[in-house]
Amino acid sequence: MSDVSRRHREDLAGHPDEMEMRERYNRVMGGSDVALVDAPLFLAGLYAAVSPYVLHFTGSQPSLSTNNLIMGIAVAVLALGISRTENMRGLSLAIAGIGIWLAFSPWIVGRHPDAGMIVSNVVVGAVILLLGLVSAGVGLVRRGRRRREAAAAYQR
């Protein structure tokens, strides 16, 4: 039986598929910087969904708690989709819109909201708005980078 554990490992230099492997690695690992945006966005969506139950305003504000549950789940699902595929990055602006809606919904959906409800919704709405805009900005930067790379490859 051959001793494969003692084999000398070389880098990719000289490998026939070196360029393709490096490009694939860069394409796969290119999304790791967005994890700093997508994960907090997912968590903010989960918080928006459970905040009525944590802050105990489900009984006094049933319409606001239903609104927060639906919008929070929507943000969490969209954040998961954005983190999985780059094609959904355009929906980041929709997430920002949901953040604006969450910030103003206590006065639109709720009836005489108290300070805890207002602060919770305004803060989570602002966080979701900011993260949605950052995610959209990352998508625009990546799209521009891909276009420049395609143009450079076309000119070669």
GROMACS .gro file of C-alpha atoms in nm:
model
  156
    1MET     CA    1   0.000   0.000   0.000
    2SER     CA    2   0.138   0.339  -0.089
    3ASP     CA    3   0.217   0.594   0.172
    4VAL     CA    4   0.002   0.893   0.071
    5SER     CA    5   0.039   1.078   0.399
    6ARG     CA    6   0.404   1.157   0.333
    7ARG     CA    7   0.354   1.290  -0.015
    8HIS     CA    8   0.507   1.630  -0.083
    9ARG     CA    9   0.234   1.887  -0.144
   10GLU     CA   10   0.299   2.161  -0.393
   11ASP     CA   11   0.111   2.481  -0.460
   12LEU     CA   12  -0.097   2.527  -0.774
   13ALA     CA   13   0.193   2.649  -0.984
   14GLY     CA   14   0.220   2.430  -1.289
   15HIS     CA   15  -0.124   2.276  -1.251
   16PRO     CA   16  -0.304   2.267  -1.588
   17ASP     CA   17  -0.624   2.416  -1.441
   18GLU     CA   18  -0.454   2.672  -1.219
   19MET     CA   19  -0.630   2.981  -1.354
   20GLU     CA   20  -0.973   2.821  -1.355
   21MET     CA   21  -0.928   2.694  -0.998
   22ARG     CA   22  -0.813   3.036  -0.876
   23GLU     CA   23  -1.106   3.210  -1.046
   24ARG     CA   24  -1.353   2.961  -0.898
   25TYR     CA   25  -1.200   3.004  -0.553
   26ASN     CA   26  -1.221   3.383  -0.580
   27ARG     CA   27  -1.581   3.362  -0.702
   28VAL     CA   28  -1.684   3.136  -0.414
   29MET     CA   29  -1.493   3.323  -0.146
   30GLY     CA   30  -1.597   3.662  -0.281
   31GLY     CA   31  -1.916   3.653  -0.073
   32SER     CA   32  -1.744   3.616   0.261
   33ASP     CA   33  -1.721   3.991   0.320
   34VAL     CA   34  -2.098   4.024   0.291
   35ALA     CA   35  -2.144   3.789   0.587
   36LEU     CA   36  -2.080   4.095   0.799
   37VAL     CA   37  -2.398   4.244   0.654
   38ASP     CA   38  -2.623   3.945   0.583
   39ALA     CA   39  -2.596   3.778   0.924
   40PRO     CA   40  -2.686   4.092   1.123
   41LEU     CA   41  -2.966   4.159   0.874
   42PHE     CA   42  -3.103   3.810   0.936
   43LEU     CA   43  -3.080   3.859   1.313
   44ALA     CA   44  -3.250   4.200   1.292
   45GLY     CA   45  -3.534   4.037   1.100
   46LEU     CA   46  -3.568   3.769   1.365
   47TYR     CA   47  -3.574   4.034   1.636
   48ALA     CA   48  -3.843   4.228   1.451
   49ALA     CA   49  -4.049   3.908   1.430
   50VAL     CA   50  -4.022   3.817   1.799
   51SER     CA   51  -4.013   4.166   1.952
   52PRO     CA   52  -4.390   4.184   2.016
   53TYR     CA   53  -4.364   3.865   2.219
   54VAL     CA   54  -4.049   3.970   2.402
   55LEU     CA   55  -4.181   4.317   2.486
   56HIS     CA   56  -4.531   4.182   2.562
   57PHE     CA   57  -4.738   4.402   2.336
   58THR     CA   58  -4.922   4.122   2.160
   59GLY     CA   59  -5.235   4.169   2.371
   60SER     CA   60  -5.254   4.547   2.359
   61GLN     CA   61  -5.142   4.586   1.995
   62PRO     CA   62  -5.242   4.273   1.798
   63SER     CA   63  -5.224   4.445   1.459
   64LEU     CA   64  -4.875   4.584   1.530
   65SER     CA   65  -4.751   4.248   1.654
   66THR     CA   66  -4.884   4.077   1.340
   67ASN     CA   67  -4.717   4.346   1.128
   68ASN     CA   68  -4.384   4.296   1.306
   69LEU     CA   69  -4.407   3.918   1.275
   70ILE     CA   70  -4.473   3.930   0.900
   71MET     CA   71  -4.214   4.199   0.825
   72GLY     CA   72  -3.951   4.032   1.046
   73ILE     CA   73  -3.997   3.697   0.876
   74ALA     CA   74  -3.981   3.869   0.536
   75VAL     CA   75  -3.652   4.039   0.626
   76ALA     CA   76  -3.504   3.715   0.761
   77VAL     CA   77  -3.605   3.516   0.451
   78LEU     CA   78  -3.474   3.783   0.215
   79ALA     CA   79  -3.146   3.805   0.410
   80LEU     CA   80  -3.104   3.428   0.381
   81GLY     CA   81  -3.174   3.443   0.008
   82ILE     CA   82  -2.929   3.727  -0.042
   83SER     CA   83  -2.659   3.541   0.148
   84ARG     CA   84  -2.710   3.229  -0.065
   85THR     CA   85  -2.713   3.382  -0.414
   86GLU     CA   86  -2.586   3.704  -0.563
   87ASN     CA   87  -2.889   3.726  -0.795
   88MET     CA   88  -3.111   3.837  -0.507
   89ARG     CA   89  -2.887   4.131  -0.413
   90GLY     CA   90  -3.129   4.370  -0.588
   91LEU     CA   91  -3.387   4.298  -0.319
   92SER     CA   92  -3.169   4.480  -0.067
   93LEU     CA   93  -3.356   4.800  -0.145
   94ALA     CA   94  -3.682   4.621  -0.065
   95ILE     CA   95  -3.532   4.531   0.273
   96ALA     CA   96  -3.444   4.898   0.323
   97GLY     CA   97  -3.806   4.984   0.246
   98ILE     CA   98  -3.923   4.733   0.506
   99GLY     CA   99  -3.689   4.903   0.754
  100ILE     CA  100  -3.857   5.238   0.685
  101TRP     CA  101  -4.198   5.076   0.723
  102LEU     CA  102  -4.102   4.917   1.055
  103ALA     CA  103  -3.980   5.251   1.189
  104PHE     CA  104  -4.310   5.427   1.112
  105SER     CA  105  -4.553   5.138   1.164
  106PRO     CA  106  -4.624   5.203   1.535
  107TRP     CA  107  -4.805   5.523   1.440
  108ILE     CA  108  -4.966   5.383   1.124
  109VAL     CA  109  -5.072   5.034   1.234
  110GLY     CA  110  -5.076   5.067   1.612
  111ARG     CA  111  -5.323   5.249   1.833
  112HIS     CA  112  -5.163   5.470   2.099
  113PRO     CA  113  -4.830   5.285   2.112
  114ASP     CA  114  -4.622   5.319   2.427
  115ALA     CA  115  -4.256   5.422   2.438
  116GLY     CA  116  -4.119   5.065   2.438
  117MET     CA  117  -4.299   4.975   2.118
  118ILE     CA  118  -4.192   5.296   1.948
  119VAL     CA  119  -3.825   5.267   2.050
  120SER     CA  120  -3.809   4.899   1.954
  121ASN     CA  121  -3.960   4.951   1.610
  122VAL     CA  122  -3.766   5.269   1.532
  123VAL     CA  123  -3.432   5.113   1.632
  124VAL     CA  124  -3.485   4.782   1.450
  125GLY     CA  125  -3.626   4.970   1.150
  126ALA     CA  126  -3.320   5.196   1.136
  127VAL     CA  127  -3.084   4.897   1.167
  128ILE     CA  128  -3.265   4.711   0.889
  129LEU     CA  129  -3.265   5.026   0.672
  130LEU     CA  130  -2.891   5.078   0.720
  131LEU     CA  131  -2.800   4.714   0.659
  132GLY     CA  132  -3.027   4.699   0.355
  133LEU     CA  133  -2.856   5.005   0.206
  134VAL     CA  134  -2.510   4.863   0.281
  135SER     CA  135  -2.610   4.534   0.119
  136ALA     CA  136  -2.737   4.718  -0.189
  137GLY     CA  137  -2.411   4.915  -0.203
  138VAL     CA  138  -2.208   4.595  -0.188
  139GLY     CA  139  -2.416   4.459  -0.475
  140LEU     CA  140  -2.351   4.768  -0.685
  141VAL     CA  141  -1.978   4.753  -0.618
  142ARG     CA  142  -1.967   4.386  -0.713
  143ARG     CA  143  -2.169   4.445  -1.028
  144GLY     CA  144  -1.926   4.719  -1.132
  145ARG     CA  145  -1.629   4.494  -1.059
  146ARG     CA  146  -1.777   4.213  -1.270
  147ARG     CA  147  -1.839   4.452  -1.558
  148ARG     CA  148  -1.482   4.583  -1.543
  149GLU     CA  149  -1.345   4.226  -1.535
  150ALA     CA  150  -1.565   4.128  -1.830
  151ALA     CA  151  -1.453   4.434  -2.026
  152ALA     CA  152  -1.087   4.359  -1.950
  153ALA     CA  153  -1.133   3.996  -2.058
  154TYR     CA  154  -1.304   4.109  -2.378
  155GLN     CA  155  -1.016   4.343  -2.464
  156ARG     CA  156  -0.756   4.068  -2.431
   0.00000   0.00000   0.00000
